XYZ file of C-alpha atoms in Angstrom:
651
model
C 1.890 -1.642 49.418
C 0.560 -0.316 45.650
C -2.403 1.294 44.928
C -6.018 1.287 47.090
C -8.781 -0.632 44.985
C -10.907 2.745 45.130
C -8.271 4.404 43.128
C -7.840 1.913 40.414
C -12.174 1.784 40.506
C -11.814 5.449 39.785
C -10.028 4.813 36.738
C -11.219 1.473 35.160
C -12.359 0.881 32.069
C -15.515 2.846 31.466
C -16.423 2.445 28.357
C -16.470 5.974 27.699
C -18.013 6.625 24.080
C -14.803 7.445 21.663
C -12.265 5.429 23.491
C -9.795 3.500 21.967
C -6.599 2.104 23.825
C -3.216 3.567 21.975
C -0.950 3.457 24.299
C -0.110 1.481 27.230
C 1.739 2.853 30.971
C 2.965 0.557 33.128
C 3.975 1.618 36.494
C 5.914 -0.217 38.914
C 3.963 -2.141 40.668
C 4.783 -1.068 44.465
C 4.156 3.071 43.201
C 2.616 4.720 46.374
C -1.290 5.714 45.318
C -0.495 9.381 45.737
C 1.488 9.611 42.810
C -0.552 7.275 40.709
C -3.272 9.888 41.158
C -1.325 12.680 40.969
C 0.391 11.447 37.451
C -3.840 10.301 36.092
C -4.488 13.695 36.732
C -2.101 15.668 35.130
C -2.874 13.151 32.143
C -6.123 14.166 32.317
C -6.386 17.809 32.791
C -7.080 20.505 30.269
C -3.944 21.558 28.441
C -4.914 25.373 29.794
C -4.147 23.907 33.051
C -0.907 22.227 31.822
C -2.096 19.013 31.654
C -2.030 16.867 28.594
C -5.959 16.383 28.256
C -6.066 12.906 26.987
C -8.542 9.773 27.917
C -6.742 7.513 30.891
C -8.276 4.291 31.827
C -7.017 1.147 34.373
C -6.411 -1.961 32.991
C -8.385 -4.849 34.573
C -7.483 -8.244 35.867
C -6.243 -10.890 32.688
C -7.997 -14.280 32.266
C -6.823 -15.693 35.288
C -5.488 -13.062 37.795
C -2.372 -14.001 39.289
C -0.242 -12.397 42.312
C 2.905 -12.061 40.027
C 0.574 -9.653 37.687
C 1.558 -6.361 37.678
C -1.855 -4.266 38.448
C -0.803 -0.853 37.505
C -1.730 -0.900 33.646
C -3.306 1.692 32.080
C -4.344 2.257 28.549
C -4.396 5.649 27.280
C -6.190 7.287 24.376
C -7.619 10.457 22.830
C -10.567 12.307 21.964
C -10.326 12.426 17.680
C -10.606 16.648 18.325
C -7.332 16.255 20.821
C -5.534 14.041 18.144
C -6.448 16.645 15.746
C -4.892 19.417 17.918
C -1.937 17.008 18.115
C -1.772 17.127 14.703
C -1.490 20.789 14.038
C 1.160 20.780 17.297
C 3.768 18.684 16.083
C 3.071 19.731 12.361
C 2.327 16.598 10.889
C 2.342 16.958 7.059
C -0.764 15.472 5.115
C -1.427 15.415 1.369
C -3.892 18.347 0.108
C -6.355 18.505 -1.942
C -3.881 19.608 -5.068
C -1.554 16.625 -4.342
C 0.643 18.590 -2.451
C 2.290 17.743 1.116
C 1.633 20.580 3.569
C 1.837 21.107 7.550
C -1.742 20.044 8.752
C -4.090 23.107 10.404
C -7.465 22.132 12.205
C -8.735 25.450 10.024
C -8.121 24.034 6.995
C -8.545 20.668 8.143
C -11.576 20.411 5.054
C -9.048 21.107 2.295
C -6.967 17.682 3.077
C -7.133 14.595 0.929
C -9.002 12.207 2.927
C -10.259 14.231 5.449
C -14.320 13.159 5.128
C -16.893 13.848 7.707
C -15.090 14.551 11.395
C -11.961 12.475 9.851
C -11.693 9.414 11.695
C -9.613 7.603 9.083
C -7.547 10.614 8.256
C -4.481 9.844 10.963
C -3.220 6.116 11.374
C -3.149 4.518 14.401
C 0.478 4.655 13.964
C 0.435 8.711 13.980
C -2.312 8.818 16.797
C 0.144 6.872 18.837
C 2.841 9.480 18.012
C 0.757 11.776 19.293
C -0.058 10.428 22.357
C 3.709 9.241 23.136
C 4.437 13.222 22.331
C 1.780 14.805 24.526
C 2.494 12.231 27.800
C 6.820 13.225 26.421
C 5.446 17.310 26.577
C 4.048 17.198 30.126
C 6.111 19.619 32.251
C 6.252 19.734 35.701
C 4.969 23.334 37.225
C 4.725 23.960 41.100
C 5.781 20.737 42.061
C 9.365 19.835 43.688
C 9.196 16.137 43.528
C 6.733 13.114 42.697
C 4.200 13.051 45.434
C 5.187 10.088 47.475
C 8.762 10.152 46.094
C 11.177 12.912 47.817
C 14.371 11.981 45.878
C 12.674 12.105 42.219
C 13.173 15.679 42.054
C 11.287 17.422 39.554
C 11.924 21.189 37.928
C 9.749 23.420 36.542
C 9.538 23.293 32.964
C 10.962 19.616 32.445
C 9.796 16.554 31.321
C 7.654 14.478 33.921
C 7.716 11.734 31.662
C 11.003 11.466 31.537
C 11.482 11.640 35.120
C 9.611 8.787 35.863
C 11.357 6.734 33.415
C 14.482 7.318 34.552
C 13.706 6.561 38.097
C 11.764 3.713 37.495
C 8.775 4.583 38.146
C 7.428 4.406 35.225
C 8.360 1.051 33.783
C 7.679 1.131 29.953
C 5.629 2.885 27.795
C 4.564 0.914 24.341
C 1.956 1.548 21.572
C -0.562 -0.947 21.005
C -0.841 -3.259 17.834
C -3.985 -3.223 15.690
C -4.696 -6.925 15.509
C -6.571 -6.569 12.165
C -4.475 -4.517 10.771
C -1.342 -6.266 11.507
C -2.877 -9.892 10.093
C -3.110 -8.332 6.896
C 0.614 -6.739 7.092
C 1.528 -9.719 7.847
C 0.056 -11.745 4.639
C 0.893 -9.002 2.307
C 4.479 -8.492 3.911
C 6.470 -12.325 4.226
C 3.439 -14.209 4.415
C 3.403 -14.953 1.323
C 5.998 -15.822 -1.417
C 6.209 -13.052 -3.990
C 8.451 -11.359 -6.786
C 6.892 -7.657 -6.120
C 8.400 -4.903 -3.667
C 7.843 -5.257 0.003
C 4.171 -3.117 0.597
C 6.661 0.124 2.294
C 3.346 2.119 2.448
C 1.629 -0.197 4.698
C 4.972 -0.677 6.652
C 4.814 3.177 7.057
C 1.530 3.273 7.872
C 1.485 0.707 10.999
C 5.218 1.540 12.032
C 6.074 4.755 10.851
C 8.387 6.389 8.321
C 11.876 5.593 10.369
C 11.343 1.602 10.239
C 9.658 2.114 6.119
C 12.861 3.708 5.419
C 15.059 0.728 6.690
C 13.008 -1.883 4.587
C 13.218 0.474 1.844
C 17.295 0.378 2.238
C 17.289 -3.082 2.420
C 15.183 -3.327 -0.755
C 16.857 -0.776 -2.885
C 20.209 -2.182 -1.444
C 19.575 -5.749 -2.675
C 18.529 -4.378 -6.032
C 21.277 -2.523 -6.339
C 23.701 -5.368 -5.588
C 22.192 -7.147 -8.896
C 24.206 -5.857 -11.353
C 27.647 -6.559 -9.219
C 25.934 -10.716 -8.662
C 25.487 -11.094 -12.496
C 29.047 -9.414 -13.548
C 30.398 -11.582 -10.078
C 28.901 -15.252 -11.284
C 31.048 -15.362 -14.995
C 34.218 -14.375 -12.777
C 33.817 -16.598 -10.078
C 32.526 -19.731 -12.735
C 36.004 -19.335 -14.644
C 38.004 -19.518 -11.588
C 40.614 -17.352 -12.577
C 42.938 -17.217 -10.368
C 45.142 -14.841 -11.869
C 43.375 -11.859 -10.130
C 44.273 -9.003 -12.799
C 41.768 -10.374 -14.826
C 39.566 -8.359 -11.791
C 41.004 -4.907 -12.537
C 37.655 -4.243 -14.771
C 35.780 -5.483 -12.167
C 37.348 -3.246 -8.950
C 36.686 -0.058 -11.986
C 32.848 -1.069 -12.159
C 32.887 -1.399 -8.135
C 34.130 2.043 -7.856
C 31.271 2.981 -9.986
C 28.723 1.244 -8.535
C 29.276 2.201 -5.084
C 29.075 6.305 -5.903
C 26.340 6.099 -7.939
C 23.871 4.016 -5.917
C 24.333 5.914 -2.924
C 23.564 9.039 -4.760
C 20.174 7.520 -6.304
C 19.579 6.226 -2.955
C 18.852 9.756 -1.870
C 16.893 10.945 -4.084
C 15.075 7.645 -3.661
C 14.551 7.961 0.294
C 13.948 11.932 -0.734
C 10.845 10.501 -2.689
C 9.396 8.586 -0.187
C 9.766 10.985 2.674
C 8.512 14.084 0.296
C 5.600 11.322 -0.289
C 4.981 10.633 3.439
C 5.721 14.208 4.737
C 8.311 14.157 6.425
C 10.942 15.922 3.957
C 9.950 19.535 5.321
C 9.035 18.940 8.365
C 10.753 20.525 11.061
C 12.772 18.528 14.118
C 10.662 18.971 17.328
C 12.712 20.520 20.395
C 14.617 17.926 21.492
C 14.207 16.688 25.312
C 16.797 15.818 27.643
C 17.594 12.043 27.698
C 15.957 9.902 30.869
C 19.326 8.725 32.175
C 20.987 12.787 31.989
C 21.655 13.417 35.503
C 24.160 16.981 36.724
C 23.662 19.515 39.486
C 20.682 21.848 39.779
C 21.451 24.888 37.930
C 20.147 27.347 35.583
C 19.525 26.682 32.082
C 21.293 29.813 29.482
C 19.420 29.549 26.876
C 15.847 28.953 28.239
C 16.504 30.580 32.070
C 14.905 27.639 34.054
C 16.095 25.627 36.579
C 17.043 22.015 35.760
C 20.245 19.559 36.119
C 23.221 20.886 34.656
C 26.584 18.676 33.682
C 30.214 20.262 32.732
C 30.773 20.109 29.401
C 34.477 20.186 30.156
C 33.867 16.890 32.244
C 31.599 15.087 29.783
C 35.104 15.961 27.282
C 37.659 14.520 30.096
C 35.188 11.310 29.903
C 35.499 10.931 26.429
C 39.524 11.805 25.965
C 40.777 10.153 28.455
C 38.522 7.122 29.902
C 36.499 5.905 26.543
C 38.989 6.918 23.811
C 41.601 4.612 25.427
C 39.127 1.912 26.017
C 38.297 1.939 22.226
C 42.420 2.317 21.371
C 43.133 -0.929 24.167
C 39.912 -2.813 22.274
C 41.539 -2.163 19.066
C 45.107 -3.545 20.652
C 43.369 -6.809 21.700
C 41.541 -6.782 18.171
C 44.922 -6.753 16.481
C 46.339 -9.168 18.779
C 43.532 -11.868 18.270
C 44.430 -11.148 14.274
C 47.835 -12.042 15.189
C 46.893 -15.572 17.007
C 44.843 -15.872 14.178
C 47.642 -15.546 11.186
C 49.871 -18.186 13.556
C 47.391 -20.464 13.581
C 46.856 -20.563 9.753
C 50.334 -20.757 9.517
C 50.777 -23.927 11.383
C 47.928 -25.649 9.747
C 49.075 -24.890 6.571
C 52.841 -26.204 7.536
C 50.619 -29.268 8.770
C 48.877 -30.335 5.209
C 52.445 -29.129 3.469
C 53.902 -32.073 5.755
C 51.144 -34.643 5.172
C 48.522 -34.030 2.635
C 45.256 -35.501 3.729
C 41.698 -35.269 2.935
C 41.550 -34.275 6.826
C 44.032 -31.835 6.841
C 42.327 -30.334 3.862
C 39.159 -29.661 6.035
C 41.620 -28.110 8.969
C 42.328 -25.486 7.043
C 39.524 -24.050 7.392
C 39.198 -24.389 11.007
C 41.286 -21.316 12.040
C 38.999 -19.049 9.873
C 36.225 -20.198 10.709
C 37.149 -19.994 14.361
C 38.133 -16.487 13.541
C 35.064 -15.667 11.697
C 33.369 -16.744 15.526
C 35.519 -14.597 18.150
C 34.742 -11.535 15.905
C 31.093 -11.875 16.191
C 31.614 -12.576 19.908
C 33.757 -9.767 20.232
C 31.710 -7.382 18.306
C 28.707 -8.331 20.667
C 30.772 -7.845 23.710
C 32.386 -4.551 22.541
C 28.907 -3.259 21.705
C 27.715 -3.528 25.574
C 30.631 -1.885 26.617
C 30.263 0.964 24.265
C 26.570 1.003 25.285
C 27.778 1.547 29.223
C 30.780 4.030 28.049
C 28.297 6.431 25.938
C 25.490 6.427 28.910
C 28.468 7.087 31.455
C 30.058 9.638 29.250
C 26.321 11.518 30.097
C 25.166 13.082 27.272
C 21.784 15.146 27.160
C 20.401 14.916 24.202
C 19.533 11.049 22.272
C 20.966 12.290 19.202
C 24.359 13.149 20.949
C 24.175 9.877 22.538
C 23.341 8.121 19.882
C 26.342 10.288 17.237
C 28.749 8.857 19.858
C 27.507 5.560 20.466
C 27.299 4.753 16.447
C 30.862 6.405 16.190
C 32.355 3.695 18.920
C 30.372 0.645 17.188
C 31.363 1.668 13.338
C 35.434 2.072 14.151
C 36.080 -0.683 16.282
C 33.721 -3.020 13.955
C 35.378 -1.948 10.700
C 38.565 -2.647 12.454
C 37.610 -5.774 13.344
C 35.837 -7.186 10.589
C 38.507 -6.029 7.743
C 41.824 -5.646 9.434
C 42.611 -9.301 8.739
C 41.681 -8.593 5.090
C 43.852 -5.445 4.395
C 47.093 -7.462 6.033
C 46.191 -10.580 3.717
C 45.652 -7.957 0.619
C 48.583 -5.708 1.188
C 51.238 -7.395 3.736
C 51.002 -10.352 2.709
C 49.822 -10.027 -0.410
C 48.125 -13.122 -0.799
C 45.324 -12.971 -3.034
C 43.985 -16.715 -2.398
C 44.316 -16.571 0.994
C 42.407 -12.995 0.676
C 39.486 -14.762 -1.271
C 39.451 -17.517 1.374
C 39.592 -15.693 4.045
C 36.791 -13.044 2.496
C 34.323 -16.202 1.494
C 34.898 -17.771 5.060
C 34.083 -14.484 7.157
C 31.548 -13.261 4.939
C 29.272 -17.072 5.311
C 29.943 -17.766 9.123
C 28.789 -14.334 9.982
C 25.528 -14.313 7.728
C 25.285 -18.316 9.112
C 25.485 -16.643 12.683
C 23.153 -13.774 11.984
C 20.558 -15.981 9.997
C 20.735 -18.312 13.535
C 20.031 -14.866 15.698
C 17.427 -13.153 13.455
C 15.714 -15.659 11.849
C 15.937 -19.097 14.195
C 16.025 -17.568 17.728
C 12.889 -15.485 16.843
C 10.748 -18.568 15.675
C 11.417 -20.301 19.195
C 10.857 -17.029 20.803
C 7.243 -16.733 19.129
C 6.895 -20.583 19.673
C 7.442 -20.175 23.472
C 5.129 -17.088 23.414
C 2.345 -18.893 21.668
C 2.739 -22.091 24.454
C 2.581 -19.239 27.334
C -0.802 -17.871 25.932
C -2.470 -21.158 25.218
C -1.424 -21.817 29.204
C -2.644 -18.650 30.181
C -6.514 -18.457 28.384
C -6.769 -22.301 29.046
C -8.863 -21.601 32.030
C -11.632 -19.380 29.161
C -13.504 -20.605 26.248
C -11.329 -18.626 23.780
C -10.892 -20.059 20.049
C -7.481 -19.716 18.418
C -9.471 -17.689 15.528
C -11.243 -14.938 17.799
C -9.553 -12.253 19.144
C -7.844 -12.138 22.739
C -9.709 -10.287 25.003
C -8.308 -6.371 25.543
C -6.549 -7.442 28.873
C -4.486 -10.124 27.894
C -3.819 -9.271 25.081
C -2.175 -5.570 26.817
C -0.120 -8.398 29.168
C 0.945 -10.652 26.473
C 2.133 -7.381 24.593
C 3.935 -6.260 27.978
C 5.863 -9.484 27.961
C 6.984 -9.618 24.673
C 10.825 -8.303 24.123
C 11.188 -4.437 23.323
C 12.546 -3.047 19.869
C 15.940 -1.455 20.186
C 15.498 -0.106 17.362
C 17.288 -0.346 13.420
C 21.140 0.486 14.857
C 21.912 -3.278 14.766
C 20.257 -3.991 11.146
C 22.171 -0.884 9.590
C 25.343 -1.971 11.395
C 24.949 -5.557 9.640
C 24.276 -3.938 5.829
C 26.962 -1.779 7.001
C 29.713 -4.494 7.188
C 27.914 -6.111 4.012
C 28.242 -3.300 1.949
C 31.462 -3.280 3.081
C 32.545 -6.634 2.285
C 31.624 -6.212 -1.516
C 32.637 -2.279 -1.968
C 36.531 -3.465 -0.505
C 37.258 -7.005 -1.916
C 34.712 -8.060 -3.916
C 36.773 -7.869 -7.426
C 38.902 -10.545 -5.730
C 35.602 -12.666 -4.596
C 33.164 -12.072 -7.197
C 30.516 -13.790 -5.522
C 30.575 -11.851 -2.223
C 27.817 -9.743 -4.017
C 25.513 -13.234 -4.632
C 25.836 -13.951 -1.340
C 24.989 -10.805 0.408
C 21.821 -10.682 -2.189
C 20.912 -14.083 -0.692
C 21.269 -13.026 2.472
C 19.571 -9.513 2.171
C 16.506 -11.481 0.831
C 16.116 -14.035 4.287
C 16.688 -10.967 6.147
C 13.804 -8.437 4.575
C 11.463 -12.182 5.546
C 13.089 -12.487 9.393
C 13.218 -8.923 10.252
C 9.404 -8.966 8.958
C 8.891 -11.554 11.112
C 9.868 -10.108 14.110
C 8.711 -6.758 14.187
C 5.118 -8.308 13.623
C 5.121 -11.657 16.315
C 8.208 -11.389 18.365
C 8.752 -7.326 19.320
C 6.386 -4.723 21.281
C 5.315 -2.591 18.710
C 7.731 0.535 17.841
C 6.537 4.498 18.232
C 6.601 5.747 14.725
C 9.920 7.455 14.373
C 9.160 10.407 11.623
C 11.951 9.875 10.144
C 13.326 12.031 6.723
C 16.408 10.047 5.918
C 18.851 6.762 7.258
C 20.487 10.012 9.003
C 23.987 9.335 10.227
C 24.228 6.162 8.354
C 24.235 7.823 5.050
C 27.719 9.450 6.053
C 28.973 6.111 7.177
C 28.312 4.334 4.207
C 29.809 7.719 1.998
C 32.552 6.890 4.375
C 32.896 3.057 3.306
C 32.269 4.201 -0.536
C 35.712 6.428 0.340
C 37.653 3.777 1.611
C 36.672 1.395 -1.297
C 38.359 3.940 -3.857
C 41.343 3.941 -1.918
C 41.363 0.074 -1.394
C 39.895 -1.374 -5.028
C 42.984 1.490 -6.790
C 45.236 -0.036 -4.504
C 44.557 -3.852 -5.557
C 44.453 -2.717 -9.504
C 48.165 -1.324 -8.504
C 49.033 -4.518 -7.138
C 47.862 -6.471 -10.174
C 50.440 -8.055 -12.134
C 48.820 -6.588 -15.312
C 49.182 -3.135 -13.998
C 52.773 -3.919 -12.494
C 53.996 -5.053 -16.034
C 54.155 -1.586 -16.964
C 56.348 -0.543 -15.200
C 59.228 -3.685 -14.487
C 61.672 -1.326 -13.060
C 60.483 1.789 -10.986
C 58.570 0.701 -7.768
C 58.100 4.300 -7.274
C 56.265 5.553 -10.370
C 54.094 2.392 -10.118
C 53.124 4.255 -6.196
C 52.277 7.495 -8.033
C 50.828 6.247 -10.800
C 48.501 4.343 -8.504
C 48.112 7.491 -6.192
C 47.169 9.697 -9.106
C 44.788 7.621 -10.303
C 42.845 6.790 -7.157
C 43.137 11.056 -6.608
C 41.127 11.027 -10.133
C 38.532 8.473 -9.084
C 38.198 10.321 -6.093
C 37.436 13.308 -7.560
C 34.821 11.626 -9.766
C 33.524 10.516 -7.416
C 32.685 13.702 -6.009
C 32.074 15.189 -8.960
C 29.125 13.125 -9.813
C 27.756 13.633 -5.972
C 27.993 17.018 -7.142
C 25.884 16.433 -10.420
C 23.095 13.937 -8.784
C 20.977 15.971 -7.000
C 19.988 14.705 -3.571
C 16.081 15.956 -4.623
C 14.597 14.823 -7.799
C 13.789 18.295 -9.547
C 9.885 17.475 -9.526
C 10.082 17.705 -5.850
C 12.300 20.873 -5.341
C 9.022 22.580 -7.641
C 7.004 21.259 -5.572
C 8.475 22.045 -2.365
C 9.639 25.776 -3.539
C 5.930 26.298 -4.335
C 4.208 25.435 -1.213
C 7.395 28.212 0.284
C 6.164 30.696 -2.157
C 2.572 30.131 -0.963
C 3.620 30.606 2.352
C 5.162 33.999 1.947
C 2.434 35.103 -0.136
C -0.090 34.325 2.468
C 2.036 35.602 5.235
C 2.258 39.259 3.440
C -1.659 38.958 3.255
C -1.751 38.446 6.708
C 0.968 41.139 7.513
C -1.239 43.536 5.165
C -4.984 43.098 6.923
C -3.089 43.718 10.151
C -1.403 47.137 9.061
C -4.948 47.863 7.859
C -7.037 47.084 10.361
C-alpha cells in the first residue's frame, strides 16, 4: 500500500529557483496515490482554477532510511508574488512610510516601510507561514463528492478540504518550519543569557507571532506589576504580626492594585498590537472546526450544502449531560475539602496530645497532600472537559474554545480557593488561612516548576540522544546545520504546542492567590514574582527546543482571559471588604450590632465596587495617541473612497 515511487519522483525536491520550505504536510502513511495526487494538485493549481497556487515538493529519504519512516512528507512554499497576494488577502497590516499601520495593497506595495527592491525581507517567515497555513485552510472543495480513493470522507462544495482531511486522518499534522538561524539568536537574546532588561517581545513576535508576544508580554507586565504588592508584602510578613487587622491597609492597596493594573494592561497590549498591526485588523471568516460533524443540509446564511447539527441538541448536551458533570465534579471537589479539614483536625488533636518535633512536621502533611490531589484533579478534570466540549459539537474554535475555558476556570477556582474561603469565613481562622494559602500556593508552583521547567530539559535531552543516534551513520558536526530532511523528521517528532490556555490558566490562579488573600500572606506576591521569573526562562525554553513550532496566531488582545481576570479583580473586592469586616479593628466599632457591622461592610465593598468601575470608566482602553492615529487612517479612507465614488459618477 502508499504511494507509487513515480508519484513521489514527480514531486521531489527540485530545486526550483525561489523555493523555500515553510510549511510541512504529513499524510498518513498508507493514503491511496490517487488522492495524494489529487490533493498536490489542487495545491498547485492557479487560484482562477480554485486551487491555492503555491510551490509543493516531496520530502526525501532522512540519513538513514528506515521502514518505520513515514514517506509522505512534503514541504510547501510560495512564490514571494503569491505571498504578496496573501498579504493583501488576509489584510495584513504593515507600517507606512508616515509611521502609520495600514492594511497592505500589492499597488501600493512601494509606499511601505521596508519594502526595498521586490521585498524579500518585508514579511517574516513567521507571516509567510500564516499565509501558507491560510491558503492550504481556504481551499474549497468544487465538483468533487469525496476524496478520490476515500468514499466515506465526504466532501461539499464550498468547504474546507483541509479540514476534511484533518479530521479524518488523512492528513496527519500540518506544522511551520523553524528558521535555524534565526531561532539561535532568539534563543541567546531570549533566556540564554542572564539579564535585567525586558524579554526581546519584538523578536518573539516576529518568529512566533503576535498571539504567543502577547502572552510573554502578560507575563512580563504581570510580574512588574506584582512589585509594588512584594515590597509593601516583605515589612508585613518580616514583623510577623499576627494580629491580622494590622492588614486592613494592605487588603485597601490590593483593591487598588488589582483595578488599576488591569486597566493599564490594556492600553499596554493596545500599544503593542496598534504597533504590530493587528489592532484594526479585521477577524477572517471563521471555518468550521475539523471534528464538527451533523447531517447534510443546507447552509441559511451562505445557501450551500454542508453538515448541519441542531442547535437545540448541541443545548440538551450542554444542560443536561455536561452541566451536571461539572455540578457532580464540584460535589466530589467539596467532598475531598471535607476529608481534607478531618484530616487537619486529627493531626492537630495529635501534636495537642503529644508535642513533638515530629508531630510538628505532620502538620503539614495533610496540606501538602491536599495541595497534590488538586493538581491531580485539576489535570484529570481538564481531559474530561476537553472530551465534554468536543462531544457537546460545536462549529466554530472560538465557541469551542468560550466553552471549554468556561468549564476549566469554574471548576478550577472552585477547587483551588474553596478550602480558603471556608478557612477565612467558616472557620474563621486566620493562621490556619495563611498556612494553608503559603502551603498551596509553593506545592503547586513546586509541581509546575517540575512539569515546565524539569520534564522539558529531559525531553530535549532524550531528543538530542535520538539525533546523535540517528546522523551517526553521516559525517555531520554538532556545529553545522542538519541536513533539510532530518531536520523536517526530527521537527515531526517533537511534541505539538497546545497552545497558551494552560499558561493563562496558571497566572490565572496566581493572580488569584494574591488579589483574594494576600493581605493575610503578604508574601504570596514575592513568591508568585519568583515564580513568574523561572517561568518567562522555562516557557522560553520550550517553545524554542522542546515544541513544533506554533502558526502565528494574529492576535489583538489575551481575548477571553481579560474578562476572567476582570472577573477575579470582582471577586477580590468582595473577598478583601469582607476580611477588613472581619478584622477585629473594624469589629471594635461596633461591640454590639452584628448587623450594622454586615451593612457597613456591604456598603463599603458597594463603594469600592463602584470605584472600581468608575476608574475602568476613566482609563481608556486606547492610549489617546493611538485613537488619532487610528481615526486618521478612517478619515483617509473615506476621503479616498468619495474620490473613487466621484471618478466613477464621472466617467
Amino acid at each position: 500500500k502508499g504511494v507509487s515511487q513515480s508519484v513521489l519522483d514527480q514531486s521531489s525536491v527540485s530545486g526550483e529557483p525561489g523555493f523555500e520550505p515553510l510549511v510541512v504536510l504529513e499524510l498518513a502513511s498508507d493514503i491511496k496515490e490517487e488522492a495524494v495526487v489529487w490533493l498536490l494538485s489542487r495545491i498547485r493549481d492557479p487560484q482562477q482554477n480554485g486551487g491555492a497556487e503555491l510551490l509543493v515538493e516531496h520530502l526525501g529519504p532522512g540519513v538513514r532510511p528506515q521502514e518505520k519512516e513515514n514517506p509522505n512528507l512534503f514541504l510547501v512554499g510560495a512564490s514571494w508574488q503569491r505571498l504578496l497576494s496573501g498579504a493583501e488577502d488576509l489584510g495584513l497590516f504593515k507600517e507606512y512610510s508616515d509611521g502609520s499601520m495600514r492594511g497592505f495593497t500589492c499597488s501600493n506595495k512601494h509606499n511601505f516601510k521596508d519594502f526595498t527592491g521586490d521585498g524579500d525581507s518585508f514579511l517574516s517567515m513567521a507571516e509567510c507561514q500564516h499565509i501558507i497555513k491560510h491558503e492550504l485552510d481556504t481551499l474549497r472543495a468544487r465538483e468533487e463528492t469525496h476524496v478520490p480513493g476515500y468514499p466515506q470522507a465526504k466532501l461539499y462544495p464550498g468547504k474546507s478540504i483541509i479540514r476534511r482531511l484533518q479530521s479524518k486522518r488523512i492528513l496527519i499534522q500540518m506544522f511551520p518550519l523553524h528558521h535555524k538561524e534565526e531561532l539561535k539568536r532568539l534563543s541567546f537574546s531570549w533566556y540564554q543569557k542572564v539579564r535585567l532588561s525586558l524579554q526581546p517581545l519584538d523578536s518573539i513576535r516576529h518568529y512566533y507571532g503576535e498571539g504567543q508576544a502577547l502572552y510573554f508580554g502578560f507575563l512580563e507586565y504581570f510580574t512588574f506589576a506584582l512589585v509594588p504588592m512584594a515590597l509593601i508584602g516583605v515589612p508585613y510578613y518580616l514583623f510577623d504580626w499576627e494580629d491580622y487587622d494590622k492588614y486592613v491597609i494592605f487588603a485597601v492597596f490590593n483593591l487598588v492594585w488589582c483595578t488599576v493594573i488591569l486597566e493599564l494592561w490594556k492600553r499596554r497590549s493596545a500599544s503593542l498590537a496598534y504597533q504590530w498591526g493587528t489592532l484594526s485588523r479585521k477577524q477572517a471568516f471563521e471555518e468550521p472546526r475539523p471534528g464538527f460533524h451533523g447531517v447534510l443540509g443546507f447552509n441559511p446564511v451562505t445557501g450551500r450544502e454542508e453538515p448541519l447539527y441542531s442547535n437545540a441538541k448541541r443545548q440538551l448536551r450542554i444542560y443536561l449531560v455536561s452541566l451536571p458533570f461539572v455540578l457532580l465534579c464540584l460535589y466530589l471537589s467539596l467532598y475531598v475539602m471535607m476529608v481534607y479539614f478531618l484530616l487537619e483536625g486529627w493531626v492537630l488533636s495529635i501534636h495537642d496530645e503529644n508535642p513533638t518535633f515530629w508531630t510538628g512536621v505532620l502538620l503539614f502533611i495533610p496540606s501538602v497532600a491536599y495541595a497534590v490531589v488538586i493538581e491531580a484533579m485539576n489535570l484529570i478534570y481538564r481531559y474530561a472537559a476537553e472530551f465534554l466540549t468536543e462531544w457537546e459539537n460545536h462549529r466554530l474554535e472560538s465557541s469551542y474554545q468560550n466553552h471549554l475555558v468556561l468549564k476549566v476556570l469554574v471548576y478550577n477556582f472552585f477547587n483551588c480557593f474553596a478550602s480558603l474561603f471556608y478557612i477565612a469565613f467558616v472557620m474563621q481562622d486566620m493562621v490556619l488561612l495563611r498556612q494553608s494559602l503559603a502551603t498551596l500556593l509553593i506545592t503547586s508552583q513546586i509541581l509546575n516548576q517540575f512539569m515546565e521547567a524539569f520534564l522539558p530539559y529531559w525531553l530535549q535531552r532524550r531528543r538530542n540522544k535520538k539525533m546523535v543516534r540517528k546522523v551517526q551513520g553521516r559525517r555531520v558536526l554538532e556545529d553545522k546545520a542538519l541536513p533539510l530532511a532530518e531536520q523536517v523528521r526530527l521537527e515531526a517528532d517533537m511534541s505539538t504546542y497546545l497552545g497558551t490556555f494552560d499558561d493563562y490558566l496558571e497566572l490565572f490562579l496566581l493572580f488569584g492567590y494574591v488579589s483574594l488573600f494576600s493581605c493575610v500572606y503578604p508574601l504570596a506576591a514575592v513568591l508568585v514574582v519568583l515564580n513568574n521569573i523561572t517561568e518567562v526562562y522555562s516557557d522560553a525554553f520550550k517553545m524554542c527546543h522542546v515544541f513544533k513550532r506554533p502558526f502565528a496566531d494574529p492576535a489583538a488582545n489575551i481575548g477571553v482571559w481579560q474578562l476572567a481576570f476582570e472577573a477575579m479583580s470582582v471577586i477580590a473586592v468582595v473577598t478583601n471588604c469582607a476580611l477588613i469586616g472581619m478584622s477585629p479593628q473594624v469589629r471594635a466599632y461596633f461591640p454590639h450590632s452584628e448587623t450594622q457591622l454586615i451593612l457597613w461592610t456591604v456598603a463599603v465593598e458597594h463603594g469600592l465596587l463602584a470605584l472600581k468601575f468608575i476608574l475602568t470608566f476613566l482609563i481608556p482602553d486606547v492610549p489617546k495617541h493611538i485613537q488619532i492615529k487610528l481615526a486618521r487612517i478612517e478619515f483617509e479612507s473615506l476621503e479616498a473612497l468619495k474620490k473613487k465614488v466621484c471618478l466613477f459618477v464621472l466617467g
